[in-house]
PDB file of C-alpha atoms in Angstrom:
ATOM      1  CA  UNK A   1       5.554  21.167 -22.320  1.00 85.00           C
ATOM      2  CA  UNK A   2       4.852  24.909 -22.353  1.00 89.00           C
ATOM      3  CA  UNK A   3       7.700  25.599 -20.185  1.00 90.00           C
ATOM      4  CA  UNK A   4       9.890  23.262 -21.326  1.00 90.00           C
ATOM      5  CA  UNK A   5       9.228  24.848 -25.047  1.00 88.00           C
ATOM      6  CA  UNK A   6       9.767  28.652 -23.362  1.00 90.00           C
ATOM      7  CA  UNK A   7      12.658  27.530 -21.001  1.00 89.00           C
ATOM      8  CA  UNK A   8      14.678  25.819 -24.671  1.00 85.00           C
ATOM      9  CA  UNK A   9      13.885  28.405 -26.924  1.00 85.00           C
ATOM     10  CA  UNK A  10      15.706  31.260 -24.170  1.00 87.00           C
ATOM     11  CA  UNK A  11      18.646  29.863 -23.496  1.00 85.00           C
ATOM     12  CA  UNK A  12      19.069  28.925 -27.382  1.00 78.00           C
ATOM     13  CA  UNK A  13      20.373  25.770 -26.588  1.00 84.00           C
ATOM     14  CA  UNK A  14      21.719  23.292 -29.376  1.00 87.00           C
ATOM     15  CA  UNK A  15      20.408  19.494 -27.839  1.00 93.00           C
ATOM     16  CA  UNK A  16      18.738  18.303 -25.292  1.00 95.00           C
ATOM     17  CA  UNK A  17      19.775  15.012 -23.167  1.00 96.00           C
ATOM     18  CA  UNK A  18      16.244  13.517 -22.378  1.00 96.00           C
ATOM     19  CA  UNK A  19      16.196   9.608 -20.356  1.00 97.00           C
ATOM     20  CA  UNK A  20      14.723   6.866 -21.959  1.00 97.00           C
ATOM     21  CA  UNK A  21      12.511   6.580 -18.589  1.00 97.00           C
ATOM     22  CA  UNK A  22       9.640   9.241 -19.726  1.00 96.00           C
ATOM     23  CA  UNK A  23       6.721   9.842 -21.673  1.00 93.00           C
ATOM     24  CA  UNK A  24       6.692  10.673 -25.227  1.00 91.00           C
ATOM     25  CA  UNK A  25       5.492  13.919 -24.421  1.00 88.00           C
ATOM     26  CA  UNK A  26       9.095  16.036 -24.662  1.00 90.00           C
ATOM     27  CA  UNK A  27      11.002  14.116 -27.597  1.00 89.00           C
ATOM     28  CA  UNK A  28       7.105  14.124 -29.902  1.00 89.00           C
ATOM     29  CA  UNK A  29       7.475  18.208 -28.968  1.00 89.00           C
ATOM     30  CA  UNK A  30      11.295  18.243 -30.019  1.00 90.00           C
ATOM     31  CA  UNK A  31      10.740  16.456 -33.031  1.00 91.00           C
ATOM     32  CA  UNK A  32       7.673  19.175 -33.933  1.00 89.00           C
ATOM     33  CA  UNK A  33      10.249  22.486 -33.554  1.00 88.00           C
ATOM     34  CA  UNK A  34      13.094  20.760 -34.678  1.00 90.00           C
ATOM     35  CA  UNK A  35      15.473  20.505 -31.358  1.00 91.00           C
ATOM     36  CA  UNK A  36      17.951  17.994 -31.211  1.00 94.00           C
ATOM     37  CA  UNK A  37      17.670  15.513 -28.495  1.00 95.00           C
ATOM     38  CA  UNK A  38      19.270  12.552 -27.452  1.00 95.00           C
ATOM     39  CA  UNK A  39      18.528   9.716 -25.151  1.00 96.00           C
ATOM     40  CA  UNK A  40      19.821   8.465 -22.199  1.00 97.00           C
ATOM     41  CA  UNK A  41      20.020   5.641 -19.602  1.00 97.00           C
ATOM     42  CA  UNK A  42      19.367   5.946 -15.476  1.00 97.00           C
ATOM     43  CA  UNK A  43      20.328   3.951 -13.077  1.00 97.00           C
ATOM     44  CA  UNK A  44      19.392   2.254  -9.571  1.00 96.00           C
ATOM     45  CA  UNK A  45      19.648   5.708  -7.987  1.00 96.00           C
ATOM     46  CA  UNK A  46      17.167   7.375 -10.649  1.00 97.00           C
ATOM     47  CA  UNK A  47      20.647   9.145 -11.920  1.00 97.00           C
ATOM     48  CA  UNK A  48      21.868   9.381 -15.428  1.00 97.00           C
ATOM     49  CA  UNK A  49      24.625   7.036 -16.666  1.00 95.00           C
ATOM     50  CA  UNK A  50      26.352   7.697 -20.101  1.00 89.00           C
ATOM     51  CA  UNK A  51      25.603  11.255 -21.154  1.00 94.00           C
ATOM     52  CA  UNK A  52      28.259  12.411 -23.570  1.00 89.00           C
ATOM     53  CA  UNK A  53      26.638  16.491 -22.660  1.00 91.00           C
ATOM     54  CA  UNK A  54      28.609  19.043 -24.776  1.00 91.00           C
ATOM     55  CA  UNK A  55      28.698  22.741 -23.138  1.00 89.00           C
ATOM     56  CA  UNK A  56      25.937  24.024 -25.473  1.00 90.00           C
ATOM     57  CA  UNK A  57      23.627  21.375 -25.056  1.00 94.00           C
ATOM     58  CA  UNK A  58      21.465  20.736 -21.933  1.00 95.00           C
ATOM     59  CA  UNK A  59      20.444  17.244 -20.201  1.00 96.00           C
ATOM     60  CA  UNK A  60      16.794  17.002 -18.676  1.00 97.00           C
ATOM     61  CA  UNK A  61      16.854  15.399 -15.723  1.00 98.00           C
ATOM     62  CA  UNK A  62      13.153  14.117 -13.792  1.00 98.00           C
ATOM     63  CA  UNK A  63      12.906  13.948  -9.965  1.00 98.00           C
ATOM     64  CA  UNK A  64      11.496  10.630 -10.391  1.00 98.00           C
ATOM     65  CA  UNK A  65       9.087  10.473  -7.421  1.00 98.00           C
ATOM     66  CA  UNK A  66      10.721  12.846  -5.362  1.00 98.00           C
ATOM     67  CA  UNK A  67      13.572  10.627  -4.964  1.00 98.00           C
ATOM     68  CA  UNK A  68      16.123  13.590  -6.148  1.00 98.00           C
ATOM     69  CA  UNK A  69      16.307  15.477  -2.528  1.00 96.00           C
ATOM     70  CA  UNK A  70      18.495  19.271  -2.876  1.00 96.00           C
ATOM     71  CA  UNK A  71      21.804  17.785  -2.517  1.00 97.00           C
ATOM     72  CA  UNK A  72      21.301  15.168  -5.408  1.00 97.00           C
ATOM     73  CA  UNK A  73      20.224  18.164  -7.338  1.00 98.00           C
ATOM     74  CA  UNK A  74      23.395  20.631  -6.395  1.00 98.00           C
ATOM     75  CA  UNK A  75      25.519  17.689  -7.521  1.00 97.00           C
ATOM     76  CA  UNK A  76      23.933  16.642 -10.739  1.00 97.00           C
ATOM     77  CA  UNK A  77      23.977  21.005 -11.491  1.00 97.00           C
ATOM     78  CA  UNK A  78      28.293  20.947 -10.395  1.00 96.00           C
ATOM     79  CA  UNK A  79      28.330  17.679 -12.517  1.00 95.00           C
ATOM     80  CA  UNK A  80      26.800  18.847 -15.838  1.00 95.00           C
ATOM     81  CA  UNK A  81      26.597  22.562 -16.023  1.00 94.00           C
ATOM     82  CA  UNK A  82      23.489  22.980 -18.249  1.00 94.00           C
ATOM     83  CA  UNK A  83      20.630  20.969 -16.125  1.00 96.00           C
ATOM     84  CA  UNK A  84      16.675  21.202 -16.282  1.00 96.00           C
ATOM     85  CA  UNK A  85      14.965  19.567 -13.540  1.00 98.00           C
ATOM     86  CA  UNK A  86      11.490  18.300 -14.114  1.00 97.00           C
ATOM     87  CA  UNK A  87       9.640  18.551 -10.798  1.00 98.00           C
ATOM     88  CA  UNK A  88       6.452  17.076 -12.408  1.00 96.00           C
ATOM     89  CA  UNK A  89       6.727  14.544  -9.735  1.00 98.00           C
ATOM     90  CA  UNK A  90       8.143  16.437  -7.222  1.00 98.00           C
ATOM     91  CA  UNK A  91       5.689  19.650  -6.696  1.00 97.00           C
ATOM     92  CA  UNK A  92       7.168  20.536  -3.552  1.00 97.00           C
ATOM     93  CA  UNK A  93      10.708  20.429  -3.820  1.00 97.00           C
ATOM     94  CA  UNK A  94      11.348  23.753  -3.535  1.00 96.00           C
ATOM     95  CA  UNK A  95      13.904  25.234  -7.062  1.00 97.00           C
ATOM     96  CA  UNK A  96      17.295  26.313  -6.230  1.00 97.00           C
ATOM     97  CA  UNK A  97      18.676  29.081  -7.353  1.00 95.00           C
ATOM     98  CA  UNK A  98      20.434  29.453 -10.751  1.00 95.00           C
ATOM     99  CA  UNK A  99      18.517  26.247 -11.849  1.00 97.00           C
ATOM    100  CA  UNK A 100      16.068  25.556 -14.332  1.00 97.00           C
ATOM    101  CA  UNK A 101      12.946  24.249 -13.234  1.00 97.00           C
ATOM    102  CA  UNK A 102       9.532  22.929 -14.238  1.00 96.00           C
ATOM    103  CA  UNK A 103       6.153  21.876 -12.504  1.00 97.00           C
ATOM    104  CA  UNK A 104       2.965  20.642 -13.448  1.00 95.00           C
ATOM    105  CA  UNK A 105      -0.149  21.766 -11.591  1.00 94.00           C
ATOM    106  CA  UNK A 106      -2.541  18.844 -13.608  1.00 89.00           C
ATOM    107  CA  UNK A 107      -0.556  16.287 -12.190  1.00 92.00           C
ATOM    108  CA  UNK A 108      -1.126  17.211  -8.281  1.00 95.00           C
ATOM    109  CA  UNK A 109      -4.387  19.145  -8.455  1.00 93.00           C
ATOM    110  CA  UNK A 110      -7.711  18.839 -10.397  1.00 88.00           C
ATOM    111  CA  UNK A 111      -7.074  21.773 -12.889  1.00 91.00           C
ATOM    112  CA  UNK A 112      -7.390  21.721 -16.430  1.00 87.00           C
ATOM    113  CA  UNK A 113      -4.464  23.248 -17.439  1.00 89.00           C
ATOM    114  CA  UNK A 114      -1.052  24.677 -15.836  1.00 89.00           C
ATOM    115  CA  UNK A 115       2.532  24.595 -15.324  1.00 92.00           C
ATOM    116  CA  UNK A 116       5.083  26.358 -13.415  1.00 95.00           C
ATOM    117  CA  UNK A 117       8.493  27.693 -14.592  1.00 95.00           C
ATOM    118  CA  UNK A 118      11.062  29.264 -12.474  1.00 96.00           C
ATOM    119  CA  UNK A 119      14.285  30.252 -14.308  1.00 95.00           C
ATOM    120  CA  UNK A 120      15.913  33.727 -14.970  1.00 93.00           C
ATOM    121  CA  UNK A 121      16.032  32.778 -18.696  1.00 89.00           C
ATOM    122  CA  UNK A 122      13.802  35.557 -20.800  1.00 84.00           C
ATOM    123  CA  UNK A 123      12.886  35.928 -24.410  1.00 79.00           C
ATOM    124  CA  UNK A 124      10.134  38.165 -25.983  1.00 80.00           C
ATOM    125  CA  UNK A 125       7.231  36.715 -27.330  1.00 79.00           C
ATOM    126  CA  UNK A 126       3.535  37.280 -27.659  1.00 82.00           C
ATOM    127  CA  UNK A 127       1.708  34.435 -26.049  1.00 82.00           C
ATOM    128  CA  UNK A 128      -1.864  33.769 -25.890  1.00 84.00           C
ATOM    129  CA  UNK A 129      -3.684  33.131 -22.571  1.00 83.00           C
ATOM    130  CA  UNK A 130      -5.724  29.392 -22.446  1.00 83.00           C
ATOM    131  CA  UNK A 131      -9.051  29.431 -22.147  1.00 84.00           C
ATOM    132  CA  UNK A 132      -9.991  26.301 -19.773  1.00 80.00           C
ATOM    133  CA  UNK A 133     -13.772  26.410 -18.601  1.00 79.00           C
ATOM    134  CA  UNK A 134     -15.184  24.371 -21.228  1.00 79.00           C
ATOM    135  CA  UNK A 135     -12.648  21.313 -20.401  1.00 79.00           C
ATOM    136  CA  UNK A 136     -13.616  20.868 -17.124  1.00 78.00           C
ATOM    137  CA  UNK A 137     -16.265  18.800 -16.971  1.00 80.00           C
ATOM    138  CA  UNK A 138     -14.370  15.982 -16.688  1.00 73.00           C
ATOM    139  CA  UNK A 139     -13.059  17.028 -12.966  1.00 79.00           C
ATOM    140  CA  UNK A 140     -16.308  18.008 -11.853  1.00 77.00           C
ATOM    141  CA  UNK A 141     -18.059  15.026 -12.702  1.00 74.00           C
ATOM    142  CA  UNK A 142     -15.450  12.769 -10.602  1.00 73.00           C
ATOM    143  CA  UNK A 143     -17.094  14.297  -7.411  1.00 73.00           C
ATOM    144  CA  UNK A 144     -20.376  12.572  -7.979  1.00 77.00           C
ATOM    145  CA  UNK A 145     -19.922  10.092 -10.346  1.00 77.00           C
ATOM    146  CA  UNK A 146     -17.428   7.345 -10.874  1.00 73.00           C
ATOM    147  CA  UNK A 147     -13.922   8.564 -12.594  1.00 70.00           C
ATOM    148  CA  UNK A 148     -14.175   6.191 -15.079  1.00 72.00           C
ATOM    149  CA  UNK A 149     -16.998   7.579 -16.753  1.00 79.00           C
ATOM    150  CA  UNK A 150     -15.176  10.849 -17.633  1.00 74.00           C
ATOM    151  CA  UNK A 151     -12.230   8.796 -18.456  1.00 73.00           C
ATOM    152  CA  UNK A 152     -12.686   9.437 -22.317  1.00 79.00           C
ATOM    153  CA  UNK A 153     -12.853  13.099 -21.513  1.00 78.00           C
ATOM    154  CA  UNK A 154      -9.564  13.234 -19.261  1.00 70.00           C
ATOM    155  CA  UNK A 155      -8.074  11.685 -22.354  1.00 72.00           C
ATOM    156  CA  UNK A 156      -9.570  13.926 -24.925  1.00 75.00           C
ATOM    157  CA  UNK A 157      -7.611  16.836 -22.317  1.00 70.00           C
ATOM    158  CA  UNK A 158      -4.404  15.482 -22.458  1.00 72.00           C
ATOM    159  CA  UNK A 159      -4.812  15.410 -26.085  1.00 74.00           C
ATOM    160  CA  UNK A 160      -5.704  18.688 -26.507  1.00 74.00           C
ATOM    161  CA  UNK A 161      -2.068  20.305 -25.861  1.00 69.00           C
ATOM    162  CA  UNK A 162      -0.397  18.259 -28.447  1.00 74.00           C
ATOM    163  CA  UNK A 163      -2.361  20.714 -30.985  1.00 75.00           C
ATOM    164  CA  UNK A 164      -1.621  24.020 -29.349  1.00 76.00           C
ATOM    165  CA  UNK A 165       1.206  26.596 -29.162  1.00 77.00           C
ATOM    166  CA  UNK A 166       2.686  27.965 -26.233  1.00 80.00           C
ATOM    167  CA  UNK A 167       0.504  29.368 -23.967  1.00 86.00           C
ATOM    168  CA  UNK A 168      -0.192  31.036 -20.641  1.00 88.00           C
ATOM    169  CA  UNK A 169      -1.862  29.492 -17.932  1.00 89.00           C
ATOM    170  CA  UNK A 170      -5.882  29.754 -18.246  1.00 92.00           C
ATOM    171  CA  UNK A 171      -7.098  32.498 -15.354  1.00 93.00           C
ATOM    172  CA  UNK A 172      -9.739  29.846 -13.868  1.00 93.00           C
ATOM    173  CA  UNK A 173      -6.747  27.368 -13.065  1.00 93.00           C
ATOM    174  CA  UNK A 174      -4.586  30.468 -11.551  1.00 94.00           C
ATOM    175  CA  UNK A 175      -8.145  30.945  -9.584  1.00 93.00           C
ATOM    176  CA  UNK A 176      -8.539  27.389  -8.594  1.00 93.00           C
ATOM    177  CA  UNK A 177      -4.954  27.446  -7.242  1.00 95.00           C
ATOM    178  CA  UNK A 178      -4.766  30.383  -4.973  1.00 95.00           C
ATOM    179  CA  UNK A 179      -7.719  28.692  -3.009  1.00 94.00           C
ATOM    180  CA  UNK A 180      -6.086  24.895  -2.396  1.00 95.00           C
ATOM    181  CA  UNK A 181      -4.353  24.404   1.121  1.00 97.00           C
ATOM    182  CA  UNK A 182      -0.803  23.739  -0.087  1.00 97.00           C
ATOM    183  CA  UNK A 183       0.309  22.576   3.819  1.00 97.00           C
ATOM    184  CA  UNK A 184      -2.524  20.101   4.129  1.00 97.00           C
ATOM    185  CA  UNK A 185      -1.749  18.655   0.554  1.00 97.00           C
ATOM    186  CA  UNK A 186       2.043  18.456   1.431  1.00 98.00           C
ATOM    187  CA  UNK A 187       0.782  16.821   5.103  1.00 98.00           C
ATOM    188  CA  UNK A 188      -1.432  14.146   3.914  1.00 98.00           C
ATOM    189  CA  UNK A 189       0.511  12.955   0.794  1.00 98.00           C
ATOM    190  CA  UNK A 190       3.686  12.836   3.201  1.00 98.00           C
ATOM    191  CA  UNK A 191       1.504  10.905   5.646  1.00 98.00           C
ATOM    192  CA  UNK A 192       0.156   8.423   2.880  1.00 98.00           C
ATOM    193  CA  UNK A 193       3.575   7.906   1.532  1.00 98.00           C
ATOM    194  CA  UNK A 194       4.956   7.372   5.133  1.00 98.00           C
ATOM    195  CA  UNK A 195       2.333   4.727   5.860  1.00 98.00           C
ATOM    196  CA  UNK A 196       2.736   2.912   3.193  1.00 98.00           C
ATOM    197  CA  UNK A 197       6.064   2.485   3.357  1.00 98.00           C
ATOM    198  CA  UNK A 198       5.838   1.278   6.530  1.00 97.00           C
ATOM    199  CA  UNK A 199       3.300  -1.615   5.351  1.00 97.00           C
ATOM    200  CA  UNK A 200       4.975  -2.078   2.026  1.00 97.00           C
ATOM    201  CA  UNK A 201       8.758  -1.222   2.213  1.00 96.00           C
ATOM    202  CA  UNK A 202       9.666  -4.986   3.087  1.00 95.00           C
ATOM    203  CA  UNK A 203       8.782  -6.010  -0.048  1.00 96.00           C
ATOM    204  CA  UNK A 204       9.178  -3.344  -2.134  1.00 97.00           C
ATOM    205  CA  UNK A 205      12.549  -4.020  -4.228  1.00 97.00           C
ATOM    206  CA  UNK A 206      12.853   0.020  -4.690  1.00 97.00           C
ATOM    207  CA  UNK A 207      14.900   1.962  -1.666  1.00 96.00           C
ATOM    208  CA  UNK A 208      12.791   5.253  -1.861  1.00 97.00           C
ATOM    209  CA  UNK A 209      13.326   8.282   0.780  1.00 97.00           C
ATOM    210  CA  UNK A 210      10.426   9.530   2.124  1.00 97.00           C
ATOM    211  CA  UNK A 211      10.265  12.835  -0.500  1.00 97.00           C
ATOM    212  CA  UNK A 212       7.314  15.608   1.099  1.00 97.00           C
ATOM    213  CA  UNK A 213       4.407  16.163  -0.578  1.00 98.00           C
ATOM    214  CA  UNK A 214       4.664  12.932  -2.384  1.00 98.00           C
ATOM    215  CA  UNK A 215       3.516  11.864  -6.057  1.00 98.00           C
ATOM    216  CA  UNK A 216       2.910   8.349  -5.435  1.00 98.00           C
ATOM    217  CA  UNK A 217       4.042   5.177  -3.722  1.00 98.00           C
ATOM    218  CA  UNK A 218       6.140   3.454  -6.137  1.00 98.00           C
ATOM    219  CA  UNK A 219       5.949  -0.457  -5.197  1.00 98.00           C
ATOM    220  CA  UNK A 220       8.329  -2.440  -7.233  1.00 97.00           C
ATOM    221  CA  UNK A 221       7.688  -6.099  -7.336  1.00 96.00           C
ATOM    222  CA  UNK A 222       7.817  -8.968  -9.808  1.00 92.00           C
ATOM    223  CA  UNK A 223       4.584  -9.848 -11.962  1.00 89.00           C
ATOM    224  CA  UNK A 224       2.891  -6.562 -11.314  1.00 94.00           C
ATOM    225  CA  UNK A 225       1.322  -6.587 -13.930  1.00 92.00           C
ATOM    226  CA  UNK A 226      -1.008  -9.343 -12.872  1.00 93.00           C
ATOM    227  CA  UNK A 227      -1.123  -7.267  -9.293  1.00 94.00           C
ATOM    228  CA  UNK A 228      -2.716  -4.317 -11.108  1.00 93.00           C
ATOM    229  CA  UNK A 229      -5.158  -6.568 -12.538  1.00 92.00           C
ATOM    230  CA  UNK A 230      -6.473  -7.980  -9.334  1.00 92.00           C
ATOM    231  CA  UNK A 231      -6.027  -4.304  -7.694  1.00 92.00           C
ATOM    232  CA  UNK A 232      -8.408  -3.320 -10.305  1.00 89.00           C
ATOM    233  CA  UNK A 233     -10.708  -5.896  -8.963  1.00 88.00           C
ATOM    234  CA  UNK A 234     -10.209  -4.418  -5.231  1.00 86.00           C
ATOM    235  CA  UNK A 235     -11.305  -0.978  -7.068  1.00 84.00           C
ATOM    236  CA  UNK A 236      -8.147   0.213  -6.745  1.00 88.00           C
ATOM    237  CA  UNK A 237      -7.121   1.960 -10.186  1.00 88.00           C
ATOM    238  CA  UNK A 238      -2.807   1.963 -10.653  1.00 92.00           C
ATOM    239  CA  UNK A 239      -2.325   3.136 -13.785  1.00 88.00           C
ATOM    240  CA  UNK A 240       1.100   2.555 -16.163  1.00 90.00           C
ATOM    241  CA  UNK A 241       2.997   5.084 -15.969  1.00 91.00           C
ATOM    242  CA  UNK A 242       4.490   6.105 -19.594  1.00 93.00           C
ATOM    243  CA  UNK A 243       3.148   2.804 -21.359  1.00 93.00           C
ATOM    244  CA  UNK A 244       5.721   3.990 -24.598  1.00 95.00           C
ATOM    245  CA  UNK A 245       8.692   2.773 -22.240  1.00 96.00           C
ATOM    246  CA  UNK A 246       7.339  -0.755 -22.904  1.00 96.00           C
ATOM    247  CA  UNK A 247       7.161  -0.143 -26.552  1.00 95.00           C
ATOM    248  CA  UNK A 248      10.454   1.885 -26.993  1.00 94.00           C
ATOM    249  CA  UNK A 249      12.832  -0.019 -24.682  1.00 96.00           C
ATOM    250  CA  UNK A 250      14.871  -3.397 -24.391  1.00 96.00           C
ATOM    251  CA  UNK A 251      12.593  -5.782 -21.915  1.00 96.00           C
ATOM    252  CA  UNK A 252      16.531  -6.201 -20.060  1.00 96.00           C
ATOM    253  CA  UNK A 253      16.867  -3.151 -19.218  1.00 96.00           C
ATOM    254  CA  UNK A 254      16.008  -1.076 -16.074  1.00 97.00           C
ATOM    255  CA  UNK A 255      13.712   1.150 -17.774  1.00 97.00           C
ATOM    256  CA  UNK A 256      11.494  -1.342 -18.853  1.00 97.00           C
ATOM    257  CA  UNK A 257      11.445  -3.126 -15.239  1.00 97.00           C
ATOM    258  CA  UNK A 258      10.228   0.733 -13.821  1.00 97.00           C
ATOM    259  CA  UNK A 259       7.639   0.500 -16.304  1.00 96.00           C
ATOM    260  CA  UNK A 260       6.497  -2.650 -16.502  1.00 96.00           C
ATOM    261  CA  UNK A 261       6.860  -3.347 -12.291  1.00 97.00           C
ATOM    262  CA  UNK A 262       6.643  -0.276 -10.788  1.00 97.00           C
ATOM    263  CA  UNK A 263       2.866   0.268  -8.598  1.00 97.00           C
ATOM    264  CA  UNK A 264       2.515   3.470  -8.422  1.00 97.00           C
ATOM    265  CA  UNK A 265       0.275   3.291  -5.369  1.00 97.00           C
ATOM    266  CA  UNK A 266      -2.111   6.620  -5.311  1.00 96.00           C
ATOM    267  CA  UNK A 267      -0.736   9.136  -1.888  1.00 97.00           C
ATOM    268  CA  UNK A 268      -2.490  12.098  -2.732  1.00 95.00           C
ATOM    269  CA  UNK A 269      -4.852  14.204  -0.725  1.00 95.00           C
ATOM    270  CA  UNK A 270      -7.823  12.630  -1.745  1.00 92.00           C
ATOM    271  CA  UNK A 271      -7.708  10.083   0.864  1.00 95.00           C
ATOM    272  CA  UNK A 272      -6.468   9.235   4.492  1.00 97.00           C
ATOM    273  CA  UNK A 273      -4.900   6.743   6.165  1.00 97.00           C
ATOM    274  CA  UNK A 274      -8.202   4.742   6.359  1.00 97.00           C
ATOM    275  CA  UNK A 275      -7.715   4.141   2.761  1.00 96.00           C
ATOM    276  CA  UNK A 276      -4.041   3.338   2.904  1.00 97.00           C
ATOM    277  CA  UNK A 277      -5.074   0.709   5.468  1.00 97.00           C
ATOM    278  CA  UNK A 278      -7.201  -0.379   3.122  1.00 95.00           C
ATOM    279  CA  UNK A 279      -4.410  -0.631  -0.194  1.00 95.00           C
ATOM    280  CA  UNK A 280      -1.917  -1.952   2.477  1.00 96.00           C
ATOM    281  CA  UNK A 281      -4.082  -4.747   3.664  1.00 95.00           C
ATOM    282  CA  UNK A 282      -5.377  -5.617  -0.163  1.00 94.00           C
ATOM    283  CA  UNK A 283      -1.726  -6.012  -0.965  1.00 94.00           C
ATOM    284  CA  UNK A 284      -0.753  -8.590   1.891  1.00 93.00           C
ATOM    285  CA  UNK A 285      -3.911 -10.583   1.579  1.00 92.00           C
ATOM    286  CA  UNK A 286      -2.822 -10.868  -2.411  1.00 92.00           C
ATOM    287  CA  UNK A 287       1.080 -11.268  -1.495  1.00 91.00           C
ATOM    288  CA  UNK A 288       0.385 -13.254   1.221  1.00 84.00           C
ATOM    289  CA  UNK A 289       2.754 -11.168   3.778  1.00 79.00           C
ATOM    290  CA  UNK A 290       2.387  -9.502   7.139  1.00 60.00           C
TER     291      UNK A 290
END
């Protein structure tokens, strides 16, 4: 939110384009400084549909799972001018030049804190560096205990930033990220994703190109909500992604469907193929499918 607040506030920009498909994080921060925003539909491709952009106003668009490869992005930046690309979901796509471009460290690695902005946009200001090391029990304790029992904390962290200004990123997550093995990470979430969709992409009612250094496995099916439940039972945790799409959209339309059917199967570098095996073969003996 950091960057997105930096990248607006440079290029003075008048309005914002944001999808209906996202948290509330962006439009709650708009609607605290004032921007003007307005929403907008995507389609089957994870593209926008119906954005009426004028040529001082800017249209955020997310790399939904890494679906959005280079040329999807050179397109979308010839189609509407002003773009920002969210690569929350997409850590390593790498940014093109003379485009706007956001990434969030939390989301891919256990740090407290931390995003990424590359743009050639500049404004002066005077901002304060976070301070991180007393939020981090939470991550520790997931290495010997269970994840659910610092689940109040994680929450209590992600709440945190909705009271703060616009900040640098703390020094002990800048730490913690010079010492991660970015090719390994890249390696094994490309691996996971690859397996999976091998096992899974019969029945998964997404077509999804296999992005590197994935996010997640996004498995679309029908009543998965009732899947998640009996995953839970399997110990394996999916979580909703953006619940306030359920809340803030028509049940008809395709946002609501992403939200309310999409599995987004866990890739990361955490586990191995072992473990995909493991989600792979849960999900057939519940779907009953080969």
């Amino acid at each position: 939110r950091d960057c997105f607040l930096y990248l607006f506030q440079s290029r003075v920009a008048k309005k914002i384009w944001i999808p209906y498909f996202l948290g509330d994080t962006i439009y709650k921060l708009c609607r605290k400084k004032d921007i003007k925003y307005s929403f907008y539909h995507i389609d089957k491709n994870w593209l926008p549909v119906n954005v009426e952009q004028q040529p001082d106003e800017y249209i955020y668009i997310v790399n939904y799972y890494g679906q959005l490869d280079e040329d999807a992005i050179l397109v979308l930046k010839k189609k509407y001018g002003n773009i920002i690309v969210d690569n929350t979901q997409a850590y390593f796509n790498a940014p093109l030049e003379g485009i706007d471009t956001l990434y969030s460290c939390r989301k891919y690695f256990g740090v407290p804190d931390g995003g990424v902005l590359f743009t050639d946009a500049h404004f002066e200001c005077d901002m304060e560096q976070e301070v991180s090391y007393n939020r981090v029990n939470f991550l520790l304790g997931r290495y010997e205990k269970t994840a659910s029992e610092f689940y109040p904390e994680y929450v209590a962290n992600n709440d945190y930033f909705d009271t703060q200004p616009m900040k640098r990123m703390s020094k002990l997550t800048k730490n913690l990220l010079h010492g991660i093995d970015y090719e390994f990470v890249k390696q094994r979430r490309t691996e996971n994703f690859k397996y999976l969709h091998g096992r899974l992409g019969k029945i998964n009612q997404l077509k999804l190109k296999i992005p590197s250094g994935a996010f997640a496995y996004p498995l679309m099916l029908e009543n998965a909500g009732e899947i998640r439940k009996q995953l839970i039972k399997q110990k394996i945790y999916i979580p909703v992604l953006w619940p306030n799409v359920l809340d803030e959209c028509a049940v008809a339309s395709w946002e609501y469907k992403l939200a309310s059917d999409v599995l987004p199967l866990p890739v990361d570098q955490r586990y191995d193929l072992d473990d995909m095996e493991y989600i792979a073969e849960t999900m057939s003996a519940l779907l009953n499918f080969v």
